[in-house]
PDB file of N, CA and C in Angstrom:
ATOM      1  N   MET A 217     155.500 153.810 127.453  1.00 53.00           N
ATOM      2  CA  MET A 217     156.906 154.162 128.559  1.00 53.00           C
ATOM      3  C   MET A 217     156.911 153.459 129.510  1.00 53.00           C
ATOM      4  N   ALA A 218     157.278 153.715 130.705  1.00 54.00           N
ATOM      5  CA  ALA A 218     158.214 152.723 130.971  1.00 54.00           C
ATOM      6  C   ALA A 218     157.859 151.544 132.098  1.00 54.00           C
ATOM      7  N   GLY A 219     156.871 151.017 130.646  1.00 62.00           N
ATOM      8  CA  GLY A 219     155.921 149.066 130.989  1.00 62.00           C
ATOM      9  C   GLY A 219     154.855 150.313 131.020  1.00 62.00           C
ATOM     10  N   ILE A 220     154.614 151.074 130.999  1.00 66.00           N
ATOM     11  CA  ILE A 220     152.889 152.168 131.199  1.00 66.00           C
ATOM     12  C   ILE A 220     152.366 152.310 130.102  1.00 66.00           C
ATOM     13  N   SER A 221     151.214 152.047 130.201  1.00 70.00           N
ATOM     14  CA  SER A 221     149.896 152.752 129.057  1.00 70.00           C
ATOM     15  C   SER A 221     149.649 153.517 129.541  1.00 70.00           C
ATOM     16  N   THR A 222     149.711 154.762 128.692  1.00 78.00           N
ATOM     17  CA  THR A 222     149.064 155.920 128.932  1.00 78.00           C
ATOM     18  C   THR A 222     148.554 156.458 127.075  1.00 78.00           C
ATOM     19  N   HIS A 223     147.928 157.406 127.047  1.00 85.00           N
ATOM     20  CA  HIS A 223     147.576 158.444 126.466  1.00 85.00           C
ATOM     21  C   HIS A 223     147.918 159.834 126.726  1.00 85.00           C
ATOM     22  N   ALA A 224     148.261 160.451 125.472  1.00 90.00           N
ATOM     23  CA  ALA A 224     149.041 161.840 125.670  1.00 90.00           C
ATOM     24  C   ALA A 224     147.189 162.340 124.897  1.00 90.00           C
ATOM     25  N   VAL A 225     148.013 163.979 125.913  1.00 93.00           N
ATOM     26  CA  VAL A 225     146.532 165.192 125.148  1.00 93.00           C
ATOM     27  C   VAL A 225     147.247 165.966 124.464  1.00 93.00           C
ATOM     28  N   GLU A 226     147.280 166.436 123.044  1.00 95.00           N
ATOM     29  CA  GLU A 226     147.904 167.418 122.423  1.00 95.00           C
ATOM     30  C   GLU A 226     147.082 168.533 123.207  1.00 95.00           C
ATOM     31  N   TYR A 227     147.686 169.917 122.307  1.00 95.00           N
ATOM     32  CA  TYR A 227     146.675 171.138 122.675  1.00 95.00           C
ATOM     33  C   TYR A 227     147.471 172.037 122.022  1.00 95.00           C
ATOM     34  N   HIS A 228     147.239 173.768 121.530  1.00 97.00           N
ATOM     35  CA  HIS A 228     147.551 174.971 121.725  1.00 97.00           C
ATOM     36  C   HIS A 228     147.202 176.277 122.219  1.00 97.00           C
ATOM     37  N   GLY A 229     147.704 176.807 122.734  1.00 96.00           N
ATOM     38  CA  GLY A 229     147.510 177.181 123.776  1.00 96.00           C
ATOM     39  C   GLY A 229     148.476 178.994 123.813  1.00 96.00           C
ATOM     40  N   LYS A 230     149.069 179.294 125.156  1.00 96.00           N
ATOM     41  CA  LYS A 230     149.476 180.358 125.215  1.00 96.00           C
ATOM     42  C   LYS A 230     150.059 180.408 126.243  1.00 96.00           C
ATOM     43  N   ILE A 231     151.392 180.954 126.374  1.00 94.00           N
ATOM     44  CA  ILE A 231     151.770 180.905 128.179  1.00 94.00           C
ATOM     45  C   ILE A 231     152.604 182.603 127.913  1.00 94.00           C
ATOM     46  N   ASN A 232     152.502 183.292 128.598  1.00 95.00           N
ATOM     47  CA  ASN A 232     153.131 184.562 128.376  1.00 95.00           C
ATOM     48  C   ASN A 232     152.707 185.256 127.163  1.00 95.00           C
ATOM     49  N   GLY A 233     151.500 185.240 126.741  1.00 95.00           N
ATOM     50  CA  GLY A 233     150.679 185.869 124.971  1.00 95.00           C
ATOM     51  C   GLY A 233     151.524 184.878 123.959  1.00 95.00           C
ATOM     52  N   GLU A 234     152.482 183.903 124.786  1.00 96.00           N
ATOM     53  CA  GLU A 234     153.426 183.538 123.442  1.00 96.00           C
ATOM     54  C   GLU A 234     152.198 182.663 123.003  1.00 96.00           C
ATOM     55  N   ALA A 235     152.506 182.196 121.197  1.00 97.00           N
ATOM     56  CA  ALA A 235     151.733 180.518 121.100  1.00 97.00           C
ATOM     57  C   ALA A 235     152.393 179.241 121.194  1.00 97.00           C
ATOM     58  N   VAL A 236     152.034 178.178 122.081  1.00 97.00           N
ATOM     59  CA  VAL A 236     152.605 176.852 122.134  1.00 97.00           C
ATOM     60  C   VAL A 236     151.614 175.640 121.847  1.00 97.00           C
ATOM     61  N   PHE A 237     152.021 174.743 121.685  1.00 97.00           N
ATOM     62  CA  PHE A 237     152.306 173.571 121.785  1.00 97.00           C
ATOM     63  C   PHE A 237     152.508 172.517 122.032  1.00 97.00           C
ATOM     64  N   VAL A 238     151.058 172.225 123.072  1.00 96.00           N
ATOM     65  CA  VAL A 238     151.671 171.851 124.764  1.00 96.00           C
ATOM     66  C   VAL A 238     151.484 169.614 124.125  1.00 96.00           C
ATOM     67  N   ILE A 239     151.864 168.657 124.564  1.00 95.00           N
ATOM     68  CA  ILE A 239     151.776 168.097 124.557  1.00 95.00           C
ATOM     69  C   ILE A 239     151.513 167.641 126.510  1.00 95.00           C
ATOM     70  N   ASP A 240     150.144 166.715 127.019  1.00 94.00           N
ATOM     71  CA  ASP A 240     150.871 166.063 127.698  1.00 94.00           C
ATOM     72  C   ASP A 240     149.882 164.897 128.530  1.00 94.00           C
ATOM     73  N   VAL A 241     151.009 164.001 129.404  1.00 92.00           N
ATOM     74  CA  VAL A 241     150.805 162.702 129.631  1.00 92.00           C
ATOM     75  C   VAL A 241     150.954 162.867 131.087  1.00 92.00           C
ATOM     76  N   PRO A 242     149.411 161.846 131.243  1.00 90.00           N
ATOM     77  CA  PRO A 242     149.636 161.480 132.367  1.00 90.00           C
ATOM     78  C   PRO A 242     149.964 160.201 132.438  1.00 90.00           C
ATOM     79  N   ILE A 243     150.617 159.844 133.577  1.00 86.00           N
ATOM     80  CA  ILE A 243     151.068 158.825 134.516  1.00 86.00           C
ATOM     81  C   ILE A 243     150.858 158.603 135.645  1.00 86.00           C
ATOM     82  N   ILE A 244     150.655 157.337 135.617  1.00 85.00           N
ATOM     83  CA  ILE A 244     149.529 156.230 136.505  1.00 85.00           C
ATOM     84  C   ILE A 244     150.858 155.630 137.452  1.00 85.00           C
ATOM     85  N   ARG A 245     151.783 155.325 138.119  1.00 85.00           N
ATOM     86  CA  ARG A 245     152.201 153.575 138.860  1.00 85.00           C
ATOM     87  C   ARG A 245     152.278 153.448 139.878  1.00 85.00           C
ATOM     88  N   LYS A 246     151.754 152.534 140.155  1.00 85.00           N
ATOM     89  CA  LYS A 246     151.531 151.835 141.233  1.00 85.00           C
ATOM     90  C   LYS A 246     150.800 152.728 142.803  1.00 85.00           C
ATOM     91  N   GLY A 247     149.842 153.450 141.681  1.00 86.00           N
ATOM     92  CA  GLY A 247     148.967 154.564 142.906  1.00 86.00           C
ATOM     93  C   GLY A 247     148.628 155.875 142.751  1.00 86.00           C
ATOM     94  N   VAL A 248     149.994 155.912 141.929  1.00 87.00           N
ATOM     95  CA  VAL A 248     150.720 157.720 142.463  1.00 87.00           C
ATOM     96  C   VAL A 248     150.446 157.996 140.528  1.00 87.00           C
ATOM     97  N   GLY A 249     149.888 159.823 140.633  1.00 87.00           N
ATOM     98  CA  GLY A 249     150.271 159.615 139.244  1.00 87.00           C
ATOM     99  C   GLY A 249     150.843 161.110 138.852  1.00 87.00           C
ATOM    100  N   TYR A 250     151.112 160.950 137.729  1.00 89.00           N
ATOM    101  CA  TYR A 250     152.266 161.770 137.511  1.00 89.00           C
ATOM    102  C   TYR A 250     151.792 162.683 136.133  1.00 89.00           C
ATOM    103  N   ASP A 251     152.246 163.897 135.862  1.00 90.00           N
ATOM    104  CA  ASP A 251     152.538 164.687 134.803  1.00 90.00           C
ATOM    105  C   ASP A 251     153.122 164.727 134.329  1.00 90.00           C
ATOM    106  N   PHE A 252     153.794 164.729 132.686  1.00 90.00           N
ATOM    107  CA  PHE A 252     154.885 165.091 132.018  1.00 90.00           C
ATOM    108  C   PHE A 252     154.293 166.038 130.557  1.00 90.00           C
ATOM    109  N   TYR A 253     154.642 167.196 130.722  1.00 94.00           N
ATOM    110  CA  TYR A 253     154.205 168.689 129.846  1.00 94.00           C
ATOM    111  C   TYR A 253     155.270 167.944 128.828  1.00 94.00           C
ATOM    112  N   TRP A 254     155.445 168.660 127.388  1.00 95.00           N
ATOM    113  CA  TRP A 254     156.326 169.088 126.735  1.00 95.00           C
ATOM    114  C   TRP A 254     155.947 170.251 126.178  1.00 95.00           C
ATOM    115  N   TYR A 255     156.461 171.003 125.645  1.00 95.00           N
ATOM    116  CA  TYR A 255     155.884 172.508 125.109  1.00 95.00           C
ATOM    117  C   TYR A 255     156.720 172.613 123.851  1.00 95.00           C
ATOM    118  N   GLY A 256     156.107 172.896 122.695  1.00 95.00           N
ATOM    119  CA  GLY A 256     157.195 173.194 122.118  1.00 95.00           C
ATOM    120  C   GLY A 256     156.235 174.594 120.931  1.00 95.00           C
ATOM    121  N   LEU A 257     156.177 175.414 120.078  1.00 94.00           N
ATOM    122  CA  LEU A 257     156.030 176.350 119.248  1.00 94.00           C
ATOM    123  C   LEU A 257     155.321 175.776 117.827  1.00 94.00           C
ATOM    124  N   PRO A 258     154.403 175.893 117.438  1.00 96.00           N
ATOM    125  CA  PRO A 258     153.337 175.790 116.585  1.00 96.00           C
ATOM    126  C   PRO A 258     154.071 175.698 115.158  1.00 96.00           C
ATOM    127  N   GLY A 259     153.855 174.619 114.675  1.00 96.00           N
ATOM    128  CA  GLY A 259     154.166 174.894 113.294  1.00 96.00           C
ATOM    129  C   GLY A 259     155.606 173.211 113.538  1.00 96.00           C
ATOM    130  N   TYR A 260     155.666 172.845 114.563  1.00 95.00           N
ATOM    131  CA  TYR A 260     156.881 171.620 114.597  1.00 95.00           C
ATOM    132  C   TYR A 260     156.530 170.231 115.302  1.00 95.00           C
ATOM    133  N   GLU A 261     154.510 170.653 115.665  1.00 95.00           N
ATOM    134  CA  GLU A 261     154.428 169.563 115.738  1.00 95.00           C
ATOM    135  C   GLU A 261     154.830 168.305 115.553  1.00 95.00           C
ATOM    136  N   LYS A 262     155.275 167.469 115.078  1.00 95.00           N
ATOM    137  CA  LYS A 262     155.658 166.401 114.003  1.00 95.00           C
ATOM    138  C   LYS A 262     156.370 165.473 114.801  1.00 95.00           C
ATOM    139  N   GLU A 263     157.894 167.682 114.519  1.00 95.00           N
ATOM    140  CA  GLU A 263     159.143 167.016 115.206  1.00 95.00           C
ATOM    141  C   GLU A 263     159.234 166.704 116.436  1.00 95.00           C
ATOM    142  N   ASP A 264     157.766 168.011 117.190  1.00 93.00           N
ATOM    143  CA  ASP A 264     157.796 167.737 118.889  1.00 93.00           C
ATOM    144  C   ASP A 264     157.248 166.223 119.659  1.00 93.00           C
ATOM    145  N   ILE A 265     156.659 165.465 118.282  1.00 92.00           N
ATOM    146  CA  ILE A 265     156.069 164.296 118.873  1.00 92.00           C
ATOM    147  C   ILE A 265     157.023 163.287 118.563  1.00 92.00           C
ATOM    148  N   ALA A 266     157.641 163.760 117.504  1.00 93.00           N
ATOM    149  CA  ALA A 266     159.053 162.676 117.479  1.00 93.00           C
ATOM    150  C   ALA A 266     160.162 162.255 118.786  1.00 93.00           C
ATOM    151  N   ARG A 267     160.291 163.162 119.250  1.00 93.00           N
ATOM    152  CA  ARG A 267     161.068 163.711 120.413  1.00 93.00           C
ATOM    153  C   ARG A 267     160.982 163.625 121.217  1.00 93.00           C
ATOM    154  N   LEU A 268     159.713 163.787 121.851  1.00 90.00           N
ATOM    155  CA  LEU A 268     159.376 162.986 122.538  1.00 90.00           C
ATOM    156  C   LEU A 268     158.910 161.630 123.329  1.00 90.00           C
ATOM    157  N   LYS A 269     157.959 161.320 121.898  1.00 88.00           N
ATOM    158  CA  LYS A 269     158.613 159.721 121.607  1.00 88.00           C
ATOM    159  C   LYS A 269     160.305 159.049 121.470  1.00 88.00           C
ATOM    160  N   ALA A 270     161.084 159.664 121.717  1.00 90.00           N
ATOM    161  CA  ALA A 270     162.450 159.535 121.853  1.00 90.00           C
ATOM    162  C   ALA A 270     162.213 160.018 123.461  1.00 90.00           C
ATOM    163  N   VAL A 271     161.872 160.709 124.037  1.00 89.00           N
ATOM    164  CA  VAL A 271     162.272 160.577 125.498  1.00 89.00           C
ATOM    165  C   VAL A 271     161.753 159.379 126.294  1.00 89.00           C
ATOM    166  N   LEU A 272     160.692 159.388 125.785  1.00 85.00           N
ATOM    167  CA  LEU A 272     159.757 158.584 126.821  1.00 85.00           C
ATOM    168  C   LEU A 272     159.979 156.842 126.426  1.00 85.00           C
ATOM    169  N   ALA A 273     160.559 157.208 125.268  1.00 85.00           N
ATOM    170  CA  ALA A 273     161.252 155.283 125.368  1.00 85.00           C
ATOM    171  C   ALA A 273     162.107 155.004 126.341  1.00 85.00           C
ATOM    172  N   THR A 274     162.421 156.347 126.170  1.00 85.00           N
ATOM    173  CA  THR A 274     163.952 155.632 127.135  1.00 85.00           C
ATOM    174  C   THR A 274     163.592 156.051 128.943  1.00 85.00           C
ATOM    175  N   PHE A 275     163.037 157.329 129.162  1.00 83.00           N
ATOM    176  CA  PHE A 275     161.916 157.129 130.586  1.00 83.00           C
ATOM    177  C   PHE A 275     162.069 155.673 131.692  1.00 83.00           C
ATOM    178  N   THR A 276     162.621 155.766 132.609  1.00 82.00           N
ATOM    179  CA  THR A 276     162.420 154.908 133.036  1.00 82.00           C
ATOM    180  C   THR A 276     162.128 154.707 134.527  1.00 82.00           C
ATOM    181  N   PHE A 277     161.493 154.939 135.516  1.00 82.00           N
ATOM    182  CA  PHE A 277     161.427 155.228 137.398  1.00 82.00           C
ATOM    183  C   PHE A 277     162.404 154.455 137.796  1.00 82.00           C
ATOM    184  N   THR A 278     163.214 155.202 138.764  1.00 79.00           N
ATOM    185  CA  THR A 278     163.968 154.666 139.384  1.00 79.00           C
ATOM    186  C   THR A 278     163.670 154.156 140.801  1.00 79.00           C
ATOM    187  N   ARG A 279     162.439 154.572 140.964  1.00 74.00           N
ATOM    188  CA  ARG A 279     162.118 154.202 142.598  1.00 74.00           C
ATOM    189  C   ARG A 279     161.468 153.213 142.507  1.00 74.00           C
TER     190      ARG A 279
END
């Protein structure tokens, strides 16, 4: 992602009582930490991972 190596964490949880699939992508760049979250519905994990990878492949820092 944007030339930065990172590892995502995937888990299932609940938001407002509704089941969700969460992907958490921590990013450290130039000593500053960021956290990118993706939320999806359970049962679509493979599709969500593919969509998130497509988004992150085009992500760039502008500053």
